[in-house]
Amino acid sequence: MAKLAQGTKYRGSIHDFPDFDPSQDAETLYNAMKGFGSDKEAILELITSRSNRQRQEICQNYKSLYGKDLIADLKYELTGKFERLIVGLMRPPAYSDAKEIKDAISGIGTDEKCLIEILASRTNEQIHQLVAAYKDAYERDLEADVIGDTSGHFQKMLVVLLQGTREEDDVVSEDLVQQDVQDLYEAGELKWGTDEAQFIYILGNRSKQHLRLVFDEYLKTTGKPIEASIRGELSGDFEKLMLAVVKCVRSTPEYFAERLFKAMKGLGTRDNTLIRIMVSRSELDILDVREIFRTKYEKSLYSMIKNDTSGEYKKTLLKLCGGDDDAAGKFFPEAAQVAYQMWELSAVARVEVKGTVRPAGDFNPDTDAKALRKAMKGLGTDEDTIIDIIAHRSNAQRQQIRQTFKSHFGRDLMADLKSELSGDLARLILGLMMPPAHYDAKQLKKAMEGAGTDEKALIEILATRTNAEIRAINEAYKEDYHKSLEDDLSSDTSGLFKRILISLATGNREEGGEDRDRVREDAQVAAEILEIADTPSGDRSSLETRFMMILCTRSYQHLRRVFQEFVKMTNYDVEHTIKKGMSGDVRDVFVAIVQSVKNKPLFFADKLYKSMKGAGTEEKTLTRIMVSRSEIDLLNIRWEFIEKYDKSLHQAIEGDTSGHFLKALLAVCGGKD
């Protein structure tokens, strides 16, 4: 079992086996491999129920008893992925890492992802043990081999990490935090070109605790997360390495949860990655990895392994996983503390929201109006000119162009665009031309028109808009359709869902900070409604009303504290509990409110990803979000998108749309990240 730092709780899934007898275990393994075939079940059961320290004793006893090398016998008897996994478990951790790195830099090509994963995530002590193990196993110098197989800034950062000289976590200086923020800012954002040496020095040497403070302060100072600056300033394997270092500084278990998810999502499984992580974290922090995995991806690590692998290989991985977390949304004690701290960060963070579309410099509505008229005059339409003008002007400037167009040509620009353009491009361009409140009003009207109701569109708009935006939508709706939004919502929806939407549509959310006296009381109401089975049925209606009132009228700041208190009070995550305890549209609107409170740009990033995921594209959702967020927080949405899905919004749009619609979307998107 891995050695623990003083006061640290063990978070591995593999424990020392009680009443351990290495000679007996050696005999059991020998018998399992004796004769024709081998008893794979007996081998995996024994090896996964012994700690790594105990496995080393078994190896020694095996050699003493039979004069044979246990690992060599296992390699001979087993095959494929199962063999790689079992043999990986039999090596001491440092030697297992050494073997992975040797394989990564041997032969033609280099497995940079393996190098990044190991060297970005290991502690000083683990790095020192790795270097020594590599020397012992291969009689070679690890640093020299890495230098011989890599180049540039990527190589320099790997060499820095190989020194294992990161400052310990008790080394934190407030003055140095400010200096490091300034140095990073000047090395990247403020510099023509990038001073990579500053990034290498600071990210390669400062303590994790110090760097967390630097990242928090960097966000406050620059209005963007450090990850966004790294993506903008660095490139290639060097960029990937620095992002991995940042992720491990923020949360090593979350980094590995993300790596595991990517190893199993989509077609095919990256078995080398899966094996390496499950082996290396089984006696360190796999319980934390499991908890973060379930919270982040809404499924358990256990269930994903079960569905993605087979045979003895699957059984061994599931033993290492140590349990299934798909029951409810309950946290492990330590993970509950992490969730509590996440809400704390959400409550105190002040992120500057930024759109991607800004007012054009040297704006001339007269020139733009003439250019648009020319683009639509005569045979054919110049879509490129239309996109170039409309996607690069702010909404206020577009309204000036509309007015100038009418003054010059006596024509309605919107009507001309509608007659010249078609399909998805027309919807996007016309959406950009409308004032935001009128655009939202139209989307709500369309969601309630005809047979059936588009509840997702109603939820997306009403659960995410500010009071000022809601009030403007109500006025626009009345002006455009000569009836109230509330009346249409009342006639088109029903029950508790109707009441929630009408409450949101009043735009009466409190706007101050948290009311500490009400935080616990509101969390208690949430706990009661979300454990409705224990509540007398007669109280259900009043509890639902109180819960609705809390989610629809309390300020975001207050709700963050309520959800934080909910974790403390129940040991559950409020979002997962809503998903488990409720159903239908009521569940969906409550989840949307919680996600919006937690991180609104991430809420929209998820919506955009789902609109382009799988076969077919939800063009209406894609268009609605790109139009409505373009001048509010689309840049933040881009950052969240690439952070969560490991590809840029630009790439996703490029891979899922085409033609002039694609060109217009990319212009609104505003960058490749």
XYZ file of C-alpha atoms in Angstrom:
673
model
C 0.000 0.000 0.000
C 1.298 3.495 -0.851
C 2.963 5.452 1.938
C 0.790 8.326 3.183
C 1.814 11.823 4.176
C 1.115 12.583 7.806
C -2.566 13.384 8.425
C -3.606 12.212 4.931
C -6.456 9.751 4.526
C -5.884 6.744 2.261
C -7.854 7.132 -0.992
C -6.773 4.005 -2.880
C -8.991 1.009 -3.645
C -6.324 -1.671 -2.983
C -5.424 -2.477 0.634
C -2.943 -4.781 2.354
C -4.453 -8.277 2.485
C -4.994 -9.414 6.110
C -3.249 -12.642 7.239
C -0.935 -12.301 4.250
C 1.218 -15.353 3.493
C 3.577 -14.703 0.536
C 4.674 -18.368 0.287
C 1.069 -19.566 0.119
C 0.274 -16.922 -2.530
C 3.345 -17.907 -4.561
C 2.182 -21.534 -4.502
C -1.353 -20.542 -5.535
C -0.016 -18.623 -8.526
C 2.342 -21.465 -9.486
C -0.544 -23.953 -9.453
C -2.721 -21.544 -11.459
C -0.103 -21.561 -14.232
C 0.911 -25.238 -14.031
C -0.012 -27.666 -16.785
C -2.116 -26.951 -19.870
C -3.773 -23.509 -19.789
C -3.935 -21.233 -16.792
C -6.520 -20.323 -14.165
C -6.902 -16.639 -15.049
C -9.684 -16.112 -12.505
C -7.439 -17.296 -9.650
C -4.582 -15.076 -10.860
C -6.657 -11.888 -11.084
C -8.451 -12.536 -7.792
C -5.182 -12.952 -5.918
C -3.199 -10.111 -7.506
C -5.985 -7.503 -7.220
C -6.518 -8.314 -3.535
C -2.853 -7.766 -2.577
C -1.107 -4.404 -2.254
C 1.926 -3.632 -4.406
C 4.236 -4.126 -1.410
C 2.752 -7.582 -0.854
C 3.103 -8.448 -4.547
C 6.853 -7.763 -4.324
C 7.111 -10.231 -1.444
C 5.208 -12.802 -3.523
C 7.718 -12.308 -6.381
C 10.643 -12.944 -4.025
C 9.031 -16.062 -2.526
C 8.132 -17.387 -5.979
C 11.776 -17.178 -7.031
C 12.940 -18.796 -3.750
C 10.436 -21.651 -4.019
C 10.576 -22.408 -7.749
C 13.744 -20.722 -9.051
C 11.655 -18.881 -11.617
C 10.732 -15.250 -12.305
C 7.034 -14.684 -11.577
C 6.652 -11.773 -14.024
C 8.262 -13.845 -16.805
C 5.856 -16.720 -16.100
C 2.849 -14.389 -16.109
C 3.974 -12.921 -19.442
C 4.279 -16.425 -20.885
C 0.888 -17.651 -19.608
C -1.236 -14.562 -20.259
C -1.869 -12.566 -23.428
C -2.984 -9.193 -24.707
C -4.449 -6.448 -22.578
C -5.015 -8.753 -19.613
C -1.308 -9.658 -19.570
C -0.236 -5.977 -19.764
C -2.557 -5.109 -16.886
C -1.478 -7.967 -14.589
C 2.235 -7.444 -15.304
C 1.799 -3.685 -14.686
C 0.347 -4.455 -11.252
C 3.302 -6.717 -10.422
C 5.945 -4.018 -10.935
C 6.804 -1.500 -8.175
C 5.161 1.875 -9.081
C 8.414 3.638 -10.027
C 9.460 0.722 -12.259
C 6.011 0.660 -13.849
C 6.384 4.380 -14.692
C 9.931 3.744 -15.964
C 8.653 0.980 -18.286
C 5.874 3.249 -19.606
C 8.343 6.034 -20.377
C 10.844 3.631 -21.960
C 8.092 2.323 -24.247
C 6.994 5.910 -25.010
C 10.433 6.941 -26.322
C 11.566 3.653 -27.878
C 11.366 2.868 -31.559
C 9.929 5.101 -34.274
C 7.934 8.053 -32.962
C 7.282 9.181 -29.414
C 4.166 8.754 -27.282
C 4.076 12.362 -26.083
C 0.756 11.875 -24.276
C 2.316 9.223 -22.029
C 5.317 11.452 -21.249
C 3.010 14.377 -20.460
C 0.679 12.329 -18.255
C 3.432 10.845 -16.091
C 5.780 13.821 -15.736
C 3.011 16.425 -15.233
C 1.264 14.464 -12.476
C 3.984 12.925 -10.283
C 5.242 14.385 -6.991
C 8.896 15.258 -6.352
C 9.408 11.974 -4.505
C 7.761 9.956 -7.283
C 9.956 11.683 -9.898
C 13.139 10.886 -7.934
C 12.087 7.232 -7.597
C 11.251 7.092 -11.320
C 14.676 8.444 -12.343
C 16.412 5.908 -10.067
C 14.244 3.016 -11.312
C 14.928 3.906 -14.958
C 18.676 3.914 -14.274
C 18.430 0.571 -12.459
C 16.216 -1.152 -15.035
C 17.808 0.099 -18.268
C 21.285 1.334 -17.172
C 20.514 4.600 -18.924
C 19.969 8.195 -17.869
C 16.306 9.167 -18.200
C 17.008 12.867 -18.749
C 19.465 12.094 -21.545
C 16.960 9.758 -23.228
C 14.173 12.352 -23.005
C 16.476 15.032 -24.459
C 17.424 12.665 -27.282
C 13.798 12.038 -28.198
C 12.161 15.481 -27.809
C 12.945 19.067 -28.770
C 12.227 22.746 -28.211
C 10.287 24.203 -25.310
C 8.492 20.874 -24.828
C 11.851 19.259 -24.105
C 12.918 22.074 -21.751
C 9.757 21.760 -19.638
C 10.113 17.958 -19.450
C 13.690 18.382 -18.213
C 12.543 20.883 -15.557
C 9.870 18.435 -14.355
C 12.431 15.594 -14.285
C 14.462 17.479 -11.679
C 11.671 16.890 -9.112
C 12.420 20.218 -7.435
C 8.954 21.784 -7.268
C 8.611 23.840 -4.079
C 6.560 22.171 -1.356
C 3.009 23.361 -0.662
C 3.880 25.299 2.463
C 5.984 27.684 0.329
C 3.588 30.532 -0.520
C 4.368 34.256 -0.741
C 1.622 36.815 -1.418
C 4.095 39.277 -2.930
C 5.478 36.562 -5.187
C 1.941 35.608 -6.271
C 1.407 39.137 -7.603
C 4.838 39.158 -9.246
C 4.243 35.789 -10.953
C 0.871 36.968 -12.276
C 2.522 40.067 -13.732
C 5.407 38.049 -15.188
C 3.052 35.544 -16.851
C 0.870 38.341 -18.217
C 3.860 40.219 -19.608
C 5.387 37.001 -21.010
C 2.211 36.230 -22.965
C -0.691 38.603 -23.430
C 1.331 41.849 -23.336
C 4.270 40.648 -25.421
C 4.767 40.475 -29.174
C 5.589 36.790 -29.339
C 5.805 34.778 -26.134
C 8.498 34.484 -23.469
C 8.172 30.719 -22.983
C 11.000 30.663 -20.415
C 8.825 32.529 -17.881
C 5.991 30.014 -18.278
C 8.475 27.136 -17.874
C 10.142 28.614 -14.795
C 6.959 29.535 -12.909
C 4.818 26.484 -13.816
C 7.748 24.088 -13.427
C 9.015 25.204 -10.024
C 6.395 26.914 -7.871
C 4.437 24.912 -5.288
C 0.927 23.743 -6.179
C -0.670 25.864 -3.466
C 1.228 28.921 -4.689
C 0.204 28.274 -8.303
C -3.472 27.907 -7.349
C -3.307 31.404 -5.871
C -1.497 32.634 -8.990
C -4.228 31.169 -11.228
C -7.001 32.760 -9.136
C -5.255 36.141 -9.182
C -4.485 35.835 -12.910
C -8.214 35.412 -13.604
C -9.072 38.485 -11.524
C -6.327 40.577 -13.144
C -6.768 39.605 -16.803
C -10.409 38.487 -16.926
C -9.435 35.143 -18.464
C -8.278 31.807 -17.012
C -4.603 30.892 -17.338
C -5.635 27.996 -19.615
C -6.994 30.471 -22.186
C -3.698 32.373 -22.230
C -1.707 29.151 -22.610
C -3.871 28.106 -25.565
C -3.491 31.525 -27.140
C 0.261 31.862 -26.619
C 1.700 28.321 -26.811
C 1.228 25.494 -29.293
C 1.732 21.799 -30.026
C 3.014 19.344 -27.424
C 4.388 22.205 -25.319
C 0.885 23.677 -25.018
C -0.551 20.250 -24.096
C 2.136 19.720 -21.453
C 1.562 23.115 -19.840
C -2.213 22.575 -19.802
C -1.666 19.174 -18.144
C 0.541 20.811 -15.491
C -2.175 23.409 -14.813
C -4.840 20.696 -14.546
C -2.738 18.651 -12.111
C -2.059 21.766 -10.036
C -5.785 22.455 -9.837
C -6.769 18.813 -9.170
C -4.743 15.711 -10.011
C -7.771 13.379 -9.542
C -9.821 15.527 -11.936
C -7.009 15.347 -14.508
C -7.057 11.549 -14.339
C -10.873 11.396 -14.415
C -10.748 13.357 -17.663
C -7.996 11.121 -19.095
C -9.997 7.992 -18.241
C -13.164 9.364 -19.807
C -11.354 10.234 -23.033
C -9.712 6.805 -23.061
C -13.136 5.137 -23.224
C -15.443 7.570 -25.028
C -16.361 7.077 -28.662
C -15.368 4.137 -30.829
C -12.494 2.028 -29.527
C -10.681 2.167 -26.207
C -7.213 3.562 -25.533
C -6.242 0.541 -23.471
C -2.663 1.618 -22.736
C -3.938 4.820 -21.120
C -6.678 2.972 -19.238
C -4.238 0.360 -17.895
C -1.557 2.904 -16.954
C -3.951 5.098 -14.960
C -5.840 2.293 -13.213
C -2.546 0.675 -12.153
C -0.815 3.887 -11.070
C -3.745 5.410 -9.123
C -5.119 2.226 -7.511
C -3.146 2.815 -4.298
C -3.143 6.624 -4.411
C -6.392 8.449 -5.218
C -8.685 6.269 -7.352
C -11.607 6.920 -4.962
C -11.315 10.673 -5.628
C -10.933 10.008 -9.353
C -14.121 7.892 -9.232
C -16.122 10.568 -7.441
C -15.042 13.376 -9.759
C -15.678 11.115 -12.763
C -19.275 10.515 -11.748
C -19.917 14.161 -10.889
C -18.364 15.444 -14.112
C -19.654 12.869 -16.602
C -22.922 11.789 -14.927
C -21.975 8.113 -15.018
C -19.724 6.012 -12.839
C -16.210 4.970 -13.799
C -17.267 1.411 -12.919
C -20.191 1.407 -15.382
C -18.101 2.901 -18.179
C -15.363 0.267 -17.720
C -18.051 -2.439 -17.577
C -19.596 -1.300 -20.866
C -16.298 -0.686 -22.649
C -14.193 -3.766 -21.841
C -14.661 -7.546 -21.573
C -13.437 -10.830 -20.104
C -10.768 -11.150 -17.404
C -9.417 -7.757 -18.470
C -12.742 -6.168 -17.481
C -12.930 -8.120 -14.190
C -9.440 -6.970 -13.194
C -10.148 -3.321 -14.013
C -13.391 -3.424 -12.020
C -11.503 -4.881 -9.035
C -9.053 -1.965 -9.245
C -11.944 0.481 -9.551
C -13.205 -0.823 -6.230
C -16.924 -0.076 -6.504
C -19.818 1.425 -8.454
C -20.923 5.005 -7.713
C -24.039 5.157 -9.861
C -26.391 5.008 -6.876
C -27.740 8.521 -6.140
C -25.554 11.627 -6.080
C -23.932 11.033 -2.736
C -20.355 12.103 -2.144
C -17.535 10.330 -0.383
C -16.660 12.359 2.741
C -13.486 13.826 1.198
C -15.140 14.402 -2.167
C -18.005 16.204 -0.396
C -15.405 18.617 0.948
C -14.103 19.112 -2.594
C -17.660 19.803 -3.828
C -18.189 22.222 -0.948
C -14.988 24.060 -1.912
C -16.060 24.127 -5.578
C -19.231 25.977 -4.583
C -17.117 28.256 -2.393
C -14.966 29.126 -5.412
C -18.109 29.634 -7.508
C -19.464 31.979 -4.810
C -16.377 34.188 -4.601
C -15.051 34.101 -8.195
C -15.519 37.238 -10.249
C -15.083 36.283 -13.893
C -15.248 39.032 -16.476
C -17.690 37.941 -19.179
C -16.747 38.783 -22.733
C -18.475 38.465 -26.068
C -16.791 37.739 -29.384
C -18.578 40.418 -31.409
C -17.530 43.976 -30.628
C -18.266 47.371 -32.209
C -16.293 47.810 -35.441
C -13.719 50.589 -35.451
C -14.131 53.353 -38.070
C -17.774 52.311 -38.413
C -19.647 53.985 -41.257
C -23.322 52.940 -41.567
C -23.597 54.703 -44.920
C -20.765 52.626 -46.445
C -22.140 49.399 -44.942
C -25.693 50.073 -46.175
C -24.427 50.681 -49.726
C -22.244 47.555 -49.646
C -25.197 45.432 -48.479
C -27.458 46.870 -51.191
C -24.836 46.092 -53.832
C -24.451 42.537 -52.449
C -28.176 41.888 -52.987
C -28.736 43.788 -56.243
C -29.079 42.079 -59.597
C -28.634 38.388 -60.292
C -27.206 36.307 -57.480
C -26.294 37.327 -53.952
C -22.865 38.136 -52.519
C -23.209 36.149 -49.272
C -19.552 36.698 -48.357
C -19.981 40.478 -48.167
C -23.201 40.152 -46.156
C -21.502 37.823 -43.653
C -18.388 39.988 -43.446
C -20.383 43.110 -42.577
C -23.107 41.730 -40.315
C -20.965 39.310 -38.309
C -18.364 41.999 -37.580
C -20.683 44.768 -36.370
C -22.242 45.095 -32.939
C -26.023 44.864 -32.655
C -26.270 48.615 -32.035
C -24.306 49.242 -35.244
C -26.568 46.851 -37.179
C -29.604 48.885 -36.088
C -27.928 52.020 -37.458
C -27.282 50.192 -40.749
C -30.996 49.207 -40.920
C -32.062 52.828 -40.452
C -29.520 54.136 -42.978
C -30.551 51.451 -45.498
C -34.181 52.590 -45.276
C -33.216 56.277 -45.515
C -31.059 55.714 -48.609
C -33.040 53.145 -50.544
C -36.559 53.300 -49.103
C -36.313 49.565 -48.508
C -36.469 47.326 -45.443
C -33.074 45.653 -45.004
C -34.611 42.735 -43.083
C -37.110 42.057 -45.900
C -34.343 42.184 -48.503
C -32.138 39.797 -46.535
C -35.077 37.431 -46.063
C -35.749 37.321 -49.785
C -32.077 36.912 -50.779
C -30.939 34.342 -48.208
C -32.379 30.971 -47.242
C -32.178 28.128 -44.757
C -29.784 28.133 -41.822
C -27.802 31.123 -43.095
C -30.961 33.235 -43.331
C -31.972 32.331 -39.756
C -28.520 33.226 -38.457
C -28.139 36.533 -40.325
C -31.713 37.668 -39.574
C -31.201 36.713 -35.934
C -28.079 38.863 -35.749
C -29.990 41.779 -37.283
C -32.731 41.753 -34.627
C -32.365 43.643 -31.324
C -31.573 40.994 -28.635
C -34.864 41.274 -26.722
C -36.912 41.016 -29.935
C -34.833 38.017 -31.009
C -35.477 36.230 -27.700
C -39.172 37.143 -27.886
C -39.357 35.602 -31.355
C -37.616 32.412 -30.189
C -40.102 32.082 -27.313
C -43.037 32.695 -29.670
C -41.785 30.046 -32.103
C -41.301 27.591 -29.225
C -45.022 27.868 -28.438
C -46.429 28.018 -31.975
C -48.108 25.177 -33.822
C -48.480 21.613 -32.667
C -46.277 20.776 -29.715
C -44.078 23.003 -27.595
C -40.294 23.351 -27.681
C -39.793 23.148 -23.918
C -35.992 23.097 -24.280
C -35.981 26.525 -25.935
C -38.332 27.964 -23.284
C -36.097 26.618 -20.517
C -32.832 27.744 -22.126
C -33.996 31.347 -22.493
C -36.037 31.896 -19.325
C -33.630 30.080 -16.980
C -30.568 32.042 -18.086
C -31.570 35.663 -18.713
C -30.988 38.495 -16.238
C -33.837 40.573 -14.783
C -33.107 43.408 -17.216
C -33.076 41.002 -20.161
C -36.368 39.390 -19.041
C -38.072 42.767 -18.694
C -36.869 43.783 -22.179
C -38.157 40.475 -23.594
C -41.594 41.071 -22.058
C -41.799 44.521 -23.640
C -40.611 43.235 -27.028
C -43.084 40.329 -26.910
C -45.978 42.702 -26.180
C -44.862 45.073 -28.935
C -44.369 42.373 -31.587
C -47.284 40.021 -30.824
C -49.807 42.293 -29.035
C -50.243 39.919 -26.134
C -48.318 39.179 -22.956
C -45.659 36.518 -22.691
C -47.263 35.326 -19.466
C -50.614 34.714 -21.208
C -48.980 32.599 -23.916
C -46.962 30.620 -21.371
C -50.163 29.999 -19.386
C -52.057 28.680 -22.382
C -49.196 26.563 -23.759
C -47.832 24.860 -20.612
C -49.354 23.383 -17.486
C -48.878 22.402 -13.868
C -45.741 23.129 -11.871
C -43.720 23.621 -15.078
C -46.055 26.474 -16.091
C -45.732 28.085 -12.655
C -41.929 27.903 -12.806
C -41.773 29.486 -16.272
C -44.172 32.277 -15.302
C -42.138 32.940 -12.154
C -38.939 33.196 -14.234
C -40.716 35.384 -16.815
C -41.534 38.032 -14.209
C -37.833 38.939 -13.955
C -37.997 39.411 -10.197
C -34.849 37.571 -9.121
C -33.152 39.239 -6.150
C -29.908 40.932 -7.125
C -27.991 41.367 -3.879
C -25.533 39.049 -2.137
C -26.414 36.090 0.030
C -28.720 36.354 3.029
C -26.831 34.160 5.498
C -29.866 33.830 7.788
C -31.920 32.337 4.946
C -29.181 30.133 3.434
C -29.625 27.224 5.834
C -33.415 27.539 5.796
C -33.463 27.418 1.961
C -31.043 24.456 1.917
C -33.364 22.638 4.333
C -36.333 23.188 1.992
C -34.238 21.813 -0.884
C -33.282 18.777 1.209
C -36.924 18.109 2.093
C -38.315 18.444 -1.435
C -35.509 16.317 -2.867
C -36.181 13.577 -0.317
C -39.891 13.700 -1.108
C -40.440 10.012 -0.324
C -39.935 10.809 3.355
C -42.343 13.735 3.240
C -46.111 13.375 3.891
C -47.928 13.703 0.564
C -50.090 16.521 1.883
C -46.992 18.706 2.328
C -45.714 18.136 -1.192
C -47.507 21.037 -2.868
C -46.373 23.658 -0.362
C -42.791 22.324 -0.443
C -42.746 22.443 -4.259
C -43.943 26.050 -4.166
C -41.245 27.036 -1.670
C -38.538 25.237 -3.676
C -39.728 26.955 -6.873
C -39.685 30.331 -5.143
C -36.111 29.748 -3.909
C -34.737 28.712 -7.324
C -36.671 31.345 -9.292
C -36.321 34.412 -7.066
C -33.143 34.152 -4.974
C -29.999 35.842 -6.301
C -27.321 33.745 -7.956
C -24.916 34.669 -5.165
C -27.391 33.485 -2.532
C -28.163 30.256 -4.416
C -24.467 29.355 -4.621
C -24.355 29.486 -0.831
C -27.582 27.476 -0.598
C -26.189 24.726 -2.835
C -22.956 24.766 -0.840
C -24.915 24.403 2.400
C -26.944 21.609 0.769
C -23.728 19.590 0.266
C -22.707 20.236 3.868
C -26.149 19.298 5.188
C -26.911 16.195 3.088
C -23.600 15.026 1.575
C -25.378 15.125 -1.802
C -24.970 17.223 -4.936
C -28.108 19.265 -5.599
C -27.979 18.854 -9.393
C -27.648 15.062 -9.248
C -30.351 14.873 -6.614
C -32.786 16.849 -8.784
C -32.015 14.555 -11.725
C -32.639 11.469 -9.615
C -35.679 12.680 -7.677
C -37.623 14.589 -10.340
C -38.688 13.973 -13.917
C -39.790 15.624 -17.133
C -39.840 19.348 -17.801
C -39.815 20.286 -14.099
C -36.560 18.398 -13.623
C -35.079 19.965 -16.768
C -35.872 23.558 -15.810
C -34.586 23.136 -12.231
C -31.366 21.538 -13.527
C -30.941 24.401 -16.017
C -31.271 26.960 -13.203
C -28.712 25.115 -11.029
C -26.251 24.769 -13.934
C -26.702 28.425 -14.844
C -26.043 29.455 -11.245
C -22.982 27.201 -11.073
C -21.407 28.308 -14.360
C -23.527 29.912 -17.069
C -20.892 29.804 -19.857
C -20.405 26.075 -19.165
C -24.192 25.569 -19.385
C -24.158 27.050 -22.901
C -20.968 25.176 -23.857
C -22.764 21.910 -22.991
C -25.797 22.947 -25.049
C -23.602 23.785 -28.041
C -21.716 20.498 -27.769
C -24.954 18.492 -27.638
C -26.363 20.419 -30.609
C -23.456 19.158 -32.747
C -22.905 15.730 -31.204
C -23.769 12.523 -33.045
C -25.668 12.209 -36.310
C -27.286 15.447 -37.444
C -27.056 18.963 -36.044
C -29.639 20.916 -34.045
C -29.137 24.039 -36.173
C -31.840 26.022 -34.361
C -30.193 25.533 -30.957
C -26.752 26.242 -32.410
C -27.975 29.427 -34.094
C -29.955 30.627 -31.074
C -27.002 30.358 -28.697
C -24.434 31.809 -31.113
C -26.679 34.808 -31.802
C -27.858 35.451 -28.246
C -24.453 35.075 -26.511
C -22.248 36.692 -29.178
C -22.025 40.038 -27.371
C -22.390 38.714 -23.817
C -20.177 35.740 -22.954
C -19.392 33.722 -26.090
C -15.646 34.081 -25.434
C -16.139 32.535 -21.971
C -18.273 29.804 -23.556
C -15.411 29.068 -25.955
C -12.991 28.684 -23.025
C -15.353 26.324 -21.200
C -15.990 24.340 -24.399
C -12.339 23.558 -25.077
C -11.659 22.915 -21.391
C -14.408 20.298 -21.132
C -14.386 18.699 -24.574
C -10.697 18.991 -25.508
C -11.504 20.597 -28.830
C -12.379 24.156 -29.690
C -15.856 25.419 -30.513
C -14.330 26.549 -33.823
C -13.276 22.946 -34.592
C -16.678 21.560 -33.617
C -18.508 24.027 -35.877
C -16.050 23.366 -38.707
C -16.633 19.627 -38.473
C -20.424 19.830 -38.274
C -21.604 22.598 -40.620
C -20.807 23.738 -44.152
C -20.995 26.492 -46.738
C -21.908 30.067 -45.935
C -23.647 28.982 -42.713
C -20.281 27.615 -41.534
C -18.487 30.813 -42.559
C -20.980 33.013 -40.707
C -20.861 30.867 -37.551
C -17.057 30.970 -37.499
C -17.109 34.757 -37.907
C -19.414 35.029 -34.873
C -17.316 32.462 -32.978
C -14.398 34.820 -33.402
C -11.351 32.588 -32.936
C -9.811 29.116 -33.097
C -8.499 28.835 -29.477
